[in-house]
């Protein structure tokens, strides 16, 4: 991290109210050599709101976006804002295309024009799930509009010619201060803690990604001014059910409350990949990325609960 610690960077973060956005903000604020400007289309929801500039901005307002970039003059943009719900993307394909593709194309063009390094967040859903785990050169074949929009956005970034890191990730989980942000681990923990029965998919395989690891990968991308596609996740494959069972074991929850359900039973057999997972060799070698084991992240989350939910 020597370069990061000694170089003054100006980072513009989009989607700062999002799960990754809030975690990345908190991480950057621990560094004294990064000037941060955060944007979201709603008021700042991060309780950690001192030490950076926040601008409320609709990214579809391209003129406003361009004015902000020219005023703040970032050295780096971390673009996390996106429409991420598979069902929402299917129901509103026009907005999905606008936010997930057209906005990215505009940002990439501005990055090329102003020589700004871009970090763009993508997804394992660019793959069909037939041959996972995947490396960065594996053939893509999205099964839904969300995955297709992210693949289209990746192509827009590449075609722009800007200096860019594309970080694909999988099933992000963890905890932030914002209680409205949930994910697989928080959902399962809350339900089982309250002795509520849950049904969990047993025939989808993933390598879940701790949000803290993903935020660090974004920082590593800035540090290295990395270029190209990188896969970021944990390095152990689980079914969704197995991940929840390991969580239950860690917190000594009653596993009889957990029952298996198939992807087909909840309408996810066709519109989501069956088995993804990533080969992380490139990210480990080029970025110095080190995934945190799932059980270790649960211990960290337990400690973070004491801070965020005090």
PDB file of C-alpha atoms in Angstrom:
ATOM      1  CA  UNK A   1       0.000   0.000   0.000  1.00  0.00           C
ATOM      2  CA  UNK A   2       3.058   2.303  -0.129  1.00  0.00           C
ATOM      3  CA  UNK A   3       1.883   4.191  -3.183  1.00  0.00           C
ATOM      4  CA  UNK A   4      -1.566   4.727  -1.706  1.00  0.00           C
ATOM      5  CA  UNK A   5      -0.111   5.985   1.542  1.00  0.00           C
ATOM      6  CA  UNK A   6       2.150   8.529  -0.185  1.00  0.00           C
ATOM      7  CA  UNK A   7       0.015   9.816  -3.049  1.00  0.00           C
ATOM      8  CA  UNK A   8      -2.776  12.375  -2.758  1.00  0.00           C
ATOM      9  CA  UNK A   9      -5.731  11.077  -4.738  1.00  0.00           C
ATOM     10  CA  UNK A  10      -9.103  12.705  -5.333  1.00  0.00           C
ATOM     11  CA  UNK A  11     -11.816  10.051  -5.484  1.00  0.00           C
ATOM     12  CA  UNK A  12     -15.362  10.576  -6.724  1.00  0.00           C
ATOM     13  CA  UNK A  13     -17.677   7.816  -5.500  1.00  0.00           C
ATOM     14  CA  UNK A  14     -21.074   7.177  -7.073  1.00  0.00           C
ATOM     15  CA  UNK A  15     -23.771   5.205  -5.271  1.00  0.00           C
ATOM     16  CA  UNK A  16     -22.434   6.301  -1.899  1.00  0.00           C
ATOM     17  CA  UNK A  17     -25.704   5.397  -0.136  1.00  0.00           C
ATOM     18  CA  UNK A  18     -25.388   1.814  -1.343  1.00  0.00           C
ATOM     19  CA  UNK A  19     -24.022  -1.107   0.637  1.00  0.00           C
ATOM     20  CA  UNK A  20     -20.556  -1.031  -0.934  1.00  0.00           C
ATOM     21  CA  UNK A  21     -20.643   2.756  -1.203  1.00  0.00           C
ATOM     22  CA  UNK A  22     -21.038   3.257   2.530  1.00  0.00           C
ATOM     23  CA  UNK A  23     -18.386   0.661   3.354  1.00  0.00           C
ATOM     24  CA  UNK A  24     -15.942   2.186   0.857  1.00  0.00           C
ATOM     25  CA  UNK A  25     -16.561   5.655   2.308  1.00  0.00           C
ATOM     26  CA  UNK A  26     -15.825   4.417   5.820  1.00  0.00           C
ATOM     27  CA  UNK A  27     -12.634   2.733   4.626  1.00  0.00           C
ATOM     28  CA  UNK A  28     -11.359   5.760   2.704  1.00  0.00           C
ATOM     29  CA  UNK A  29     -11.941   8.034   5.701  1.00  0.00           C
ATOM     30  CA  UNK A  30      -9.293   6.043   7.559  1.00  0.00           C
ATOM     31  CA  UNK A  31      -6.742   7.336   5.043  1.00  0.00           C
ATOM     32  CA  UNK A  32      -5.345  10.852   5.261  1.00  0.00           C
ATOM     33  CA  UNK A  33      -4.119  11.061   1.686  1.00  0.00           C
ATOM     34  CA  UNK A  34      -7.428  10.719  -0.194  1.00  0.00           C
ATOM     35  CA  UNK A  35      -9.873  13.544  -0.807  1.00  0.00           C
ATOM     36  CA  UNK A  36     -13.336  12.062  -1.219  1.00  0.00           C
ATOM     37  CA  UNK A  37     -16.505  13.328  -2.881  1.00  0.00           C
ATOM     38  CA  UNK A  38     -19.604  11.123  -2.571  1.00  0.00           C
ATOM     39  CA  UNK A  39     -22.723  11.228  -4.730  1.00  0.00           C
ATOM     40  CA  UNK A  40     -26.151   9.628  -4.518  1.00  0.00           C
ATOM     41  CA  UNK A  41     -29.611  10.482  -5.842  1.00  0.00           C
ATOM     42  CA  UNK A  42     -30.963  10.802  -2.287  1.00  0.00           C
ATOM     43  CA  UNK A  43     -29.773  12.566   0.857  1.00  0.00           C
ATOM     44  CA  UNK A  44     -26.706  11.124   2.572  1.00  0.00           C
ATOM     45  CA  UNK A  45     -27.717   8.098   4.660  1.00  0.00           C
ATOM     46  CA  UNK A  46     -24.270   7.309   6.011  1.00  0.00           C
ATOM     47  CA  UNK A  47     -24.057   8.347   9.698  1.00  0.00           C
ATOM     48  CA  UNK A  48     -20.318   8.694   9.090  1.00  0.00           C
ATOM     49  CA  UNK A  49     -20.762  12.029   7.321  1.00  0.00           C
ATOM     50  CA  UNK A  50     -17.732  14.144   8.285  1.00  0.00           C
ATOM     51  CA  UNK A  51     -14.466  14.428   6.395  1.00  0.00           C
ATOM     52  CA  UNK A  52     -15.751  14.355   2.828  1.00  0.00           C
ATOM     53  CA  UNK A  53     -18.019  16.237   0.459  1.00  0.00           C
ATOM     54  CA  UNK A  54     -21.471  14.855  -0.346  1.00  0.00           C
ATOM     55  CA  UNK A  55     -23.410  15.940  -3.437  1.00  0.00           C
ATOM     56  CA  UNK A  56     -26.973  14.822  -4.128  1.00  0.00           C
ATOM     57  CA  UNK A  57     -27.020  14.018  -7.829  1.00  0.00           C
ATOM     58  CA  UNK A  58     -29.160  12.046 -10.257  1.00  0.00           C
ATOM     59  CA  UNK A  59     -26.608  10.390 -12.531  1.00  0.00           C
ATOM     60  CA  UNK A  60     -29.045  10.649 -15.437  1.00  0.00           C
ATOM     61  CA  UNK A  61     -28.427  14.405 -15.216  1.00  0.00           C
ATOM     62  CA  UNK A  62     -25.375  14.156 -17.450  1.00  0.00           C
ATOM     63  CA  UNK A  63     -24.770  17.919 -17.423  1.00  0.00           C
ATOM     64  CA  UNK A  64     -24.771  17.939 -13.621  1.00  0.00           C
ATOM     65  CA  UNK A  65     -22.441  14.961 -13.576  1.00  0.00           C
ATOM     66  CA  UNK A  66     -20.077  16.655 -15.996  1.00  0.00           C
ATOM     67  CA  UNK A  67     -20.119  19.881 -13.943  1.00  0.00           C
ATOM     68  CA  UNK A  68     -19.285  17.926 -10.789  1.00  0.00           C
ATOM     69  CA  UNK A  69     -16.381  16.135 -12.460  1.00  0.00           C
ATOM     70  CA  UNK A  70     -14.984  19.393 -13.840  1.00  0.00           C
ATOM     71  CA  UNK A  71     -15.325  21.099 -10.455  1.00  0.00           C
ATOM     72  CA  UNK A  72     -14.000  18.309  -8.225  1.00  0.00           C
ATOM     73  CA  UNK A  73     -11.364  17.172 -10.731  1.00  0.00           C
ATOM     74  CA  UNK A  74     -11.062  13.588  -9.480  1.00  0.00           C
ATOM     75  CA  UNK A  75      -8.002  11.475 -10.167  1.00  0.00           C
ATOM     76  CA  UNK A  76     -10.216   8.405  -9.747  1.00  0.00           C
ATOM     77  CA  UNK A  77     -13.907   7.569 -10.029  1.00  0.00           C
ATOM     78  CA  UNK A  78     -15.351   4.524  -8.252  1.00  0.00           C
ATOM     79  CA  UNK A  79     -18.697   3.792  -9.889  1.00  0.00           C
ATOM     80  CA  UNK A  80     -20.888   1.579  -7.699  1.00  0.00           C
ATOM     81  CA  UNK A  81     -24.323   3.040  -8.521  1.00  0.00           C
ATOM     82  CA  UNK A  82     -26.542   0.564 -10.379  1.00  0.00           C
ATOM     83  CA  UNK A  83     -29.922  -1.079 -10.609  1.00  0.00           C
ATOM     84  CA  UNK A  84     -29.070  -4.489  -9.137  1.00  0.00           C
ATOM     85  CA  UNK A  85     -32.393  -6.290  -8.632  1.00  0.00           C
ATOM     86  CA  UNK A  86     -32.860  -8.998 -11.247  1.00  0.00           C
ATOM     87  CA  UNK A  87     -36.636  -8.632 -11.078  1.00  0.00           C
ATOM     88  CA  UNK A  88     -36.574  -4.821 -11.197  1.00  0.00           C
ATOM     89  CA  UNK A  89     -34.351  -4.887 -14.277  1.00  0.00           C
ATOM     90  CA  UNK A  90     -36.779  -7.260 -16.007  1.00  0.00           C
ATOM     91  CA  UNK A  91     -39.777  -5.091 -15.094  1.00  0.00           C
ATOM     92  CA  UNK A  92     -38.204  -1.789 -16.188  1.00  0.00           C
ATOM     93  CA  UNK A  93     -35.678  -2.564 -18.942  1.00  0.00           C
ATOM     94  CA  UNK A  94     -35.588   1.055 -20.142  1.00  0.00           C
ATOM     95  CA  UNK A  95     -34.440   2.430 -16.773  1.00  0.00           C
ATOM     96  CA  UNK A  96     -32.080  -0.538 -16.372  1.00  0.00           C
ATOM     97  CA  UNK A  97     -30.458   0.351 -19.695  1.00  0.00           C
ATOM     98  CA  UNK A  98     -30.269   4.046 -18.819  1.00  0.00           C
ATOM     99  CA  UNK A  99     -28.692   3.608 -15.384  1.00  0.00           C
ATOM    100  CA  UNK A 100     -26.629   0.466 -15.891  1.00  0.00           C
ATOM    101  CA  UNK A 101     -25.333   1.122 -19.405  1.00  0.00           C
ATOM    102  CA  UNK A 102     -25.811   4.694 -20.640  1.00  0.00           C
ATOM    103  CA  UNK A 103     -24.555   6.282 -17.407  1.00  0.00           C
ATOM    104  CA  UNK A 104     -21.499   4.029 -17.433  1.00  0.00           C
ATOM    105  CA  UNK A 105     -20.794   4.898 -21.053  1.00  0.00           C
ATOM    106  CA  UNK A 106     -20.978   8.619 -20.208  1.00  0.00           C
ATOM    107  CA  UNK A 107     -18.715   8.282 -17.166  1.00  0.00           C
ATOM    108  CA  UNK A 108     -16.188   6.224 -19.126  1.00  0.00           C
ATOM    109  CA  UNK A 109     -16.123   8.834 -21.910  1.00  0.00           C
ATOM    110  CA  UNK A 110     -15.496  11.598 -19.359  1.00  0.00           C
ATOM    111  CA  UNK A 111     -12.752   9.515 -17.754  1.00  0.00           C
ATOM    112  CA  UNK A 112     -11.087   9.127 -21.147  1.00  0.00           C
ATOM    113  CA  UNK A 113     -11.447  12.831 -21.877  1.00  0.00           C
ATOM    114  CA  UNK A 114     -10.089  13.984 -18.507  1.00  0.00           C
ATOM    115  CA  UNK A 115      -7.586  11.131 -17.958  1.00  0.00           C
ATOM    116  CA  UNK A 116      -9.377   9.869 -14.846  1.00  0.00           C
ATOM    117  CA  UNK A 117      -8.943   6.290 -13.657  1.00  0.00           C
ATOM    118  CA  UNK A 118     -12.264   4.422 -13.388  1.00  0.00           C
ATOM    119  CA  UNK A 119     -13.169   1.517 -11.114  1.00  0.00           C
ATOM    120  CA  UNK A 120     -16.401  -0.102 -12.280  1.00  0.00           C
ATOM    121  CA  UNK A 121     -18.340  -2.761 -10.356  1.00  0.00           C
ATOM    122  CA  UNK A 122     -19.748  -5.708 -12.264  1.00  0.00           C
ATOM    123  CA  UNK A 123     -21.173  -9.119 -11.379  1.00  0.00           C
ATOM    124  CA  UNK A 124     -20.920 -12.888 -11.692  1.00  0.00           C
ATOM    125  CA  UNK A 125     -24.300 -12.699 -13.436  1.00  0.00           C
ATOM    126  CA  UNK A 126     -22.478 -11.982 -16.707  1.00  0.00           C
ATOM    127  CA  UNK A 127     -22.026 -15.796 -16.732  1.00  0.00           C
ATOM    128  CA  UNK A 128     -24.683 -18.457 -17.331  1.00  0.00           C
ATOM    129  CA  UNK A 129     -23.593 -20.686 -14.455  1.00  0.00           C
ATOM    130  CA  UNK A 130     -22.944 -23.782 -16.562  1.00  0.00           C
ATOM    131  CA  UNK A 131     -19.147 -23.951 -16.113  1.00  0.00           C
ATOM    132  CA  UNK A 132     -18.214 -22.161 -12.876  1.00  0.00           C
ATOM    133  CA  UNK A 133     -15.908 -21.242 -11.295  1.00  0.00           C
ATOM    134  CA  UNK A 134     -14.793 -18.705 -13.892  1.00  0.00           C
ATOM    135  CA  UNK A 135     -11.632 -16.756 -14.631  1.00  0.00           C
ATOM    136  CA  UNK A 136     -11.535 -13.370 -16.342  1.00  0.00           C
ATOM    137  CA  UNK A 137     -11.200 -14.917 -19.816  1.00  0.00           C
ATOM    138  CA  UNK A 138     -14.178 -17.261 -19.484  1.00  0.00           C
ATOM    139  CA  UNK A 139     -16.975 -16.863 -22.019  1.00  0.00           C
ATOM    140  CA  UNK A 140     -19.850 -14.672 -20.822  1.00  0.00           C
ATOM    141  CA  UNK A 141     -23.520 -15.491 -21.389  1.00  0.00           C
ATOM    142  CA  UNK A 142     -25.961 -13.635 -19.095  1.00  0.00           C
ATOM    143  CA  UNK A 143     -29.258 -15.281 -18.155  1.00  0.00           C
ATOM    144  CA  UNK A 144     -31.102 -12.070 -17.271  1.00  0.00           C
ATOM    145  CA  UNK A 145     -31.424  -8.393 -18.167  1.00  0.00           C
ATOM    146  CA  UNK A 146     -29.362  -7.331 -15.139  1.00  0.00           C
ATOM    147  CA  UNK A 147     -26.394  -9.494 -16.168  1.00  0.00           C
ATOM    148  CA  UNK A 148     -26.720  -8.349 -19.772  1.00  0.00           C
ATOM    149  CA  UNK A 149     -26.735  -4.697 -18.726  1.00  0.00           C
ATOM    150  CA  UNK A 150     -23.562  -5.189 -16.704  1.00  0.00           C
ATOM    151  CA  UNK A 151     -21.884  -6.981 -19.594  1.00  0.00           C
ATOM    152  CA  UNK A 152     -22.914  -4.170 -21.949  1.00  0.00           C
ATOM    153  CA  UNK A 153     -21.495  -1.662 -19.465  1.00  0.00           C
ATOM    154  CA  UNK A 154     -18.210  -3.573 -19.253  1.00  0.00           C
ATOM    155  CA  UNK A 155     -17.962  -3.377 -23.038  1.00  0.00           C
ATOM    156  CA  UNK A 156     -18.704   0.342 -22.977  1.00  0.00           C
ATOM    157  CA  UNK A 157     -15.884   0.884 -20.482  1.00  0.00           C
ATOM    158  CA  UNK A 158     -13.446  -1.129 -22.588  1.00  0.00           C
ATOM    159  CA  UNK A 159     -14.469   0.564 -25.841  1.00  0.00           C
ATOM    160  CA  UNK A 160     -14.093   4.037 -24.297  1.00  0.00           C
ATOM    161  CA  UNK A 161     -10.347   3.496 -24.024  1.00  0.00           C
ATOM    162  CA  UNK A 162     -10.244   4.993 -20.525  1.00  0.00           C
ATOM    163  CA  UNK A 163      -7.913   3.651 -17.844  1.00  0.00           C
ATOM    164  CA  UNK A 164     -10.219   1.313 -15.946  1.00  0.00           C
ATOM    165  CA  UNK A 165     -10.510  -1.567 -13.525  1.00  0.00           C
ATOM    166  CA  UNK A 166     -13.598  -3.742 -13.875  1.00  0.00           C
ATOM    167  CA  UNK A 167     -14.282  -5.626 -10.633  1.00  0.00           C
ATOM    168  CA  UNK A 168     -16.738  -8.504 -10.920  1.00  0.00           C
ATOM    169  CA  UNK A 169     -18.101  -9.755  -7.629  1.00  0.00           C
ATOM    170  CA  UNK A 170     -20.557 -12.278  -6.140  1.00  0.00           C
ATOM    171  CA  UNK A 171     -23.318 -12.177  -3.490  1.00  0.00           C
ATOM    172  CA  UNK A 172     -21.974  -9.361  -1.310  1.00  0.00           C
ATOM    173  CA  UNK A 173     -22.666  -9.564   2.429  1.00  0.00           C
ATOM    174  CA  UNK A 174     -21.622  -7.858   5.660  1.00  0.00           C
ATOM    175  CA  UNK A 175     -22.780  -5.012   7.887  1.00  0.00           C
ATOM    176  CA  UNK A 176     -22.817  -1.214   7.719  1.00  0.00           C
ATOM    177  CA  UNK A 177     -24.409   1.407   9.960  1.00  0.00           C
ATOM    178  CA  UNK A 178     -27.464   1.780   7.708  1.00  0.00           C
ATOM    179  CA  UNK A 179     -30.038  -0.624   9.172  1.00  0.00           C
ATOM    180  CA  UNK A 180     -32.067  -0.565   5.961  1.00  0.00           C
ATOM    181  CA  UNK A 181     -29.330  -2.425   4.087  1.00  0.00           C
ATOM    182  CA  UNK A 182     -29.749  -6.185   4.362  1.00  0.00           C
ATOM    183  CA  UNK A 183     -28.105  -9.176   2.691  1.00  0.00           C
ATOM    184  CA  UNK A 184     -27.951 -12.955   3.009  1.00  0.00           C
ATOM    185  CA  UNK A 185     -25.972 -13.039   6.268  1.00  0.00           C
ATOM    186  CA  UNK A 186     -27.926 -10.305   8.055  1.00  0.00           C
ATOM    187  CA  UNK A 187     -31.245 -11.747   6.888  1.00  0.00           C
ATOM    188  CA  UNK A 188     -30.440 -15.286   8.018  1.00  0.00           C
ATOM    189  CA  UNK A 189     -28.903 -14.139  11.299  1.00  0.00           C
ATOM    190  CA  UNK A 190     -31.926 -11.990  12.149  1.00  0.00           C
ATOM    191  CA  UNK A 191     -34.450 -14.710  11.324  1.00  0.00           C
ATOM    192  CA  UNK A 192     -32.633 -17.508  13.157  1.00  0.00           C
ATOM    193  CA  UNK A 193     -31.874 -15.286  16.143  1.00  0.00           C
ATOM    194  CA  UNK A 194     -35.606 -14.695  16.452  1.00  0.00           C
ATOM    195  CA  UNK A 195     -36.254 -18.423  16.060  1.00  0.00           C
ATOM    196  CA  UNK A 196     -38.061 -17.955  12.737  1.00  0.00           C
ATOM    197  CA  UNK A 197     -38.055 -20.764  10.180  1.00  0.00           C
ATOM    198  CA  UNK A 198     -36.400 -19.961   6.844  1.00  0.00           C
ATOM    199  CA  UNK A 199     -36.218 -21.626   3.438  1.00  0.00           C
ATOM    200  CA  UNK A 200     -32.885 -21.429   1.643  1.00  0.00           C
ATOM    201  CA  UNK A 201     -31.922 -22.387  -1.906  1.00  0.00           C
ATOM    202  CA  UNK A 202     -29.903 -25.599  -2.003  1.00  0.00           C
ATOM    203  CA  UNK A 203     -29.041 -25.834  -5.702  1.00  0.00           C
ATOM    204  CA  UNK A 204     -27.274 -22.549  -6.439  1.00  0.00           C
ATOM    205  CA  UNK A 205     -23.513 -22.362  -5.848  1.00  0.00           C
ATOM    206  CA  UNK A 206     -21.650 -19.135  -5.068  1.00  0.00           C
ATOM    207  CA  UNK A 207     -18.456 -17.761  -3.527  1.00  0.00           C
ATOM    208  CA  UNK A 208     -19.940 -15.024  -1.289  1.00  0.00           C
ATOM    209  CA  UNK A 209     -18.019 -11.731  -1.054  1.00  0.00           C
ATOM    210  CA  UNK A 210     -17.475  -9.868   2.221  1.00  0.00           C
ATOM    211  CA  UNK A 211     -18.212  -6.194   1.606  1.00  0.00           C
ATOM    212  CA  UNK A 212     -15.052  -5.205   3.513  1.00  0.00           C
ATOM    213  CA  UNK A 213     -12.970  -7.268   1.071  1.00  0.00           C
ATOM    214  CA  UNK A 214     -14.727  -5.660  -1.889  1.00  0.00           C
ATOM    215  CA  UNK A 215     -14.142  -2.151  -0.529  1.00  0.00           C
ATOM    216  CA  UNK A 216     -10.467  -3.007  -0.091  1.00  0.00           C
ATOM    217  CA  UNK A 217     -10.335  -4.293  -3.671  1.00  0.00           C
ATOM    218  CA  UNK A 218     -11.622  -0.896  -4.823  1.00  0.00           C
ATOM    219  CA  UNK A 219      -8.812   0.776  -2.875  1.00  0.00           C
ATOM    220  CA  UNK A 220      -6.274  -1.621  -4.355  1.00  0.00           C
ATOM    221  CA  UNK A 221      -7.563  -0.720  -7.798  1.00  0.00           C
ATOM    222  CA  UNK A 222      -6.908   2.956  -7.029  1.00  0.00           C
ATOM    223  CA  UNK A 223      -3.535   2.195  -5.484  1.00  0.00           C
ATOM    224  CA  UNK A 224      -2.310   0.264  -8.500  1.00  0.00           C
ATOM    225  CA  UNK A 225      -4.160   2.295 -11.158  1.00  0.00           C
ATOM    226  CA  UNK A 226      -4.996  -1.202 -12.338  1.00  0.00           C
ATOM    227  CA  UNK A 227      -6.430  -1.837 -15.777  1.00  0.00           C
ATOM    228  CA  UNK A 228      -8.515  -4.790 -16.937  1.00  0.00           C
ATOM    229  CA  UNK A 229     -11.089  -7.189 -15.517  1.00  0.00           C
ATOM    230  CA  UNK A 230     -10.584  -8.714 -12.068  1.00  0.00           C
ATOM    231  CA  UNK A 231     -12.630 -11.271 -10.148  1.00  0.00           C
ATOM    232  CA  UNK A 232     -13.258 -10.457  -6.482  1.00  0.00           C
ATOM    233  CA  UNK A 233     -14.962 -12.888  -4.090  1.00  0.00           C
ATOM    234  CA  UNK A 234     -14.149 -15.417  -1.402  1.00  0.00           C
ATOM    235  CA  UNK A 235     -12.282 -18.517  -2.555  1.00  0.00           C
ATOM    236  CA  UNK A 236     -14.586 -21.230  -1.188  1.00  0.00           C
ATOM    237  CA  UNK A 237     -17.662 -22.500  -3.017  1.00  0.00           C
ATOM    238  CA  UNK A 238     -20.911 -22.899  -1.093  1.00  0.00           C
ATOM    239  CA  UNK A 239     -24.493 -23.589  -1.940  1.00  0.00           C
ATOM    240  CA  UNK A 240     -26.596 -20.779  -0.484  1.00  0.00           C
ATOM    241  CA  UNK A 241     -27.904 -23.370   1.982  1.00  0.00           C
ATOM    242  CA  UNK A 242     -24.386 -24.409   3.063  1.00  0.00           C
ATOM    243  CA  UNK A 243     -23.407 -20.788   3.715  1.00  0.00           C
ATOM    244  CA  UNK A 244     -26.464 -20.284   5.920  1.00  0.00           C
ATOM    245  CA  UNK A 245     -25.806 -23.561   7.761  1.00  0.00           C
ATOM    246  CA  UNK A 246     -22.205 -22.483   8.461  1.00  0.00           C
ATOM    247  CA  UNK A 247     -23.534 -19.184   9.748  1.00  0.00           C
ATOM    248  CA  UNK A 248     -25.963 -21.064  12.011  1.00  0.00           C
ATOM    249  CA  UNK A 249     -23.139 -23.231  13.346  1.00  0.00           C
ATOM    250  CA  UNK A 250     -21.009 -20.164  14.102  1.00  0.00           C
ATOM    251  CA  UNK A 251     -23.734 -18.442  16.109  1.00  0.00           C
ATOM    252  CA  UNK A 252     -25.149 -21.683  17.552  1.00  0.00           C
ATOM    253  CA  UNK A 253     -28.574 -21.197  16.007  1.00  0.00           C
ATOM    254  CA  UNK A 254     -31.102 -24.010  15.726  1.00  0.00           C
ATOM    255  CA  UNK A 255     -30.472 -25.516  12.295  1.00  0.00           C
ATOM    256  CA  UNK A 256     -33.795 -27.332  12.363  1.00  0.00           C
ATOM    257  CA  UNK A 257     -35.298 -23.928  11.502  1.00  0.00           C
ATOM    258  CA  UNK A 258     -33.547 -24.089   8.125  1.00  0.00           C
ATOM    259  CA  UNK A 259     -35.147 -26.019   5.287  1.00  0.00           C
ATOM    260  CA  UNK A 260     -33.951 -26.499   1.720  1.00  0.00           C
ATOM    261  CA  UNK A 261     -35.789 -25.184  -1.309  1.00  0.00           C
ATOM    262  CA  UNK A 262     -34.919 -25.448  -4.983  1.00  0.00           C
ATOM    263  CA  UNK A 263     -34.280 -22.494  -7.261  1.00  0.00           C
ATOM    264  CA  UNK A 264     -37.172 -23.686  -9.431  1.00  0.00           C
ATOM    265  CA  UNK A 265     -39.588 -23.480  -6.502  1.00  0.00           C
ATOM    266  CA  UNK A 266     -38.954 -19.740  -6.152  1.00  0.00           C
ATOM    267  CA  UNK A 267     -38.728 -18.997  -9.864  1.00  0.00           C
ATOM    268  CA  UNK A 268     -34.931 -18.676 -10.035  1.00  0.00           C
ATOM    269  CA  UNK A 269     -33.964 -21.739 -12.053  1.00  0.00           C
ATOM    270  CA  UNK A 270     -33.926 -19.994 -15.416  1.00  0.00           C
ATOM    271  CA  UNK A 271     -33.156 -16.358 -14.638  1.00  0.00           C
ATOM    272  CA  UNK A 272     -30.125 -16.863 -12.390  1.00  0.00           C
ATOM    273  CA  UNK A 273     -26.911 -18.826 -12.959  1.00  0.00           C
ATOM    274  CA  UNK A 274     -26.783 -22.168 -11.179  1.00  0.00           C
ATOM    275  CA  UNK A 275     -23.089 -22.197 -10.292  1.00  0.00           C
ATOM    276  CA  UNK A 276     -20.724 -19.266 -10.588  1.00  0.00           C
ATOM    277  CA  UNK A 277     -17.672 -18.784  -8.372  1.00  0.00           C
ATOM    278  CA  UNK A 278     -14.409 -17.156  -9.390  1.00  0.00           C
ATOM    279  CA  UNK A 279     -10.790 -18.097  -9.961  1.00  0.00           C
ATOM    280  CA  UNK A 280      -8.927 -15.323  -8.123  1.00  0.00           C
ATOM    281  CA  UNK A 281      -5.355 -15.846  -9.331  1.00  0.00           C
ATOM    282  CA  UNK A 282      -5.225 -12.625 -11.360  1.00  0.00           C
ATOM    283  CA  UNK A 283      -6.569 -10.428  -8.541  1.00  0.00           C
ATOM    284  CA  UNK A 284      -4.220 -12.015  -6.030  1.00  0.00           C
ATOM    285  CA  UNK A 285      -1.198 -11.551  -8.293  1.00  0.00           C
ATOM    286  CA  UNK A 286      -1.879  -8.112  -9.798  1.00  0.00           C
ATOM    287  CA  UNK A 287      -3.835  -6.350  -7.053  1.00  0.00           C
ATOM    288  CA  UNK A 288      -2.495  -8.128  -3.989  1.00  0.00           C
ATOM    289  CA  UNK A 289      -6.084  -9.078  -3.133  1.00  0.00           C
ATOM    290  CA  UNK A 290      -6.509 -11.561  -0.279  1.00  0.00           C
ATOM    291  CA  UNK A 291     -10.019 -12.929   0.393  1.00  0.00           C
ATOM    292  CA  UNK A 292     -11.044 -13.358   4.014  1.00  0.00           C
ATOM    293  CA  UNK A 293     -12.355 -16.829   4.977  1.00  0.00           C
ATOM    294  CA  UNK A 294     -16.118 -16.925   5.562  1.00  0.00           C
ATOM    295  CA  UNK A 295     -15.877 -17.938   9.229  1.00  0.00           C
ATOM    296  CA  UNK A 296     -13.344 -15.164   9.889  1.00  0.00           C
ATOM    297  CA  UNK A 297     -15.728 -12.623   8.367  1.00  0.00           C
ATOM    298  CA  UNK A 298     -18.512 -13.815  10.669  1.00  0.00           C
ATOM    299  CA  UNK A 299     -16.279 -13.114  13.675  1.00  0.00           C
ATOM    300  CA  UNK A 300     -15.548  -9.635  12.276  1.00  0.00           C
ATOM    301  CA  UNK A 301     -19.243  -9.006  11.635  1.00  0.00           C
ATOM    302  CA  UNK A 302     -19.998  -9.982  15.228  1.00  0.00           C
ATOM    303  CA  UNK A 303     -17.574  -7.302  16.419  1.00  0.00           C
ATOM    304  CA  UNK A 304     -18.944  -4.777  13.925  1.00  0.00           C
ATOM    305  CA  UNK A 305     -22.463  -5.422  15.244  1.00  0.00           C
ATOM    306  CA  UNK A 306     -21.343  -4.084  18.625  1.00  0.00           C
ATOM    307  CA  UNK A 307     -20.179  -0.873  16.925  1.00  0.00           C
ATOM    308  CA  UNK A 308     -22.921  -0.364  14.342  1.00  0.00           C
ATOM    309  CA  UNK A 309     -25.865  -1.470  16.486  1.00  0.00           C
ATOM    310  CA  UNK A 310     -24.831   0.055  19.812  1.00  0.00           C
TER     311      UNK A 310
END
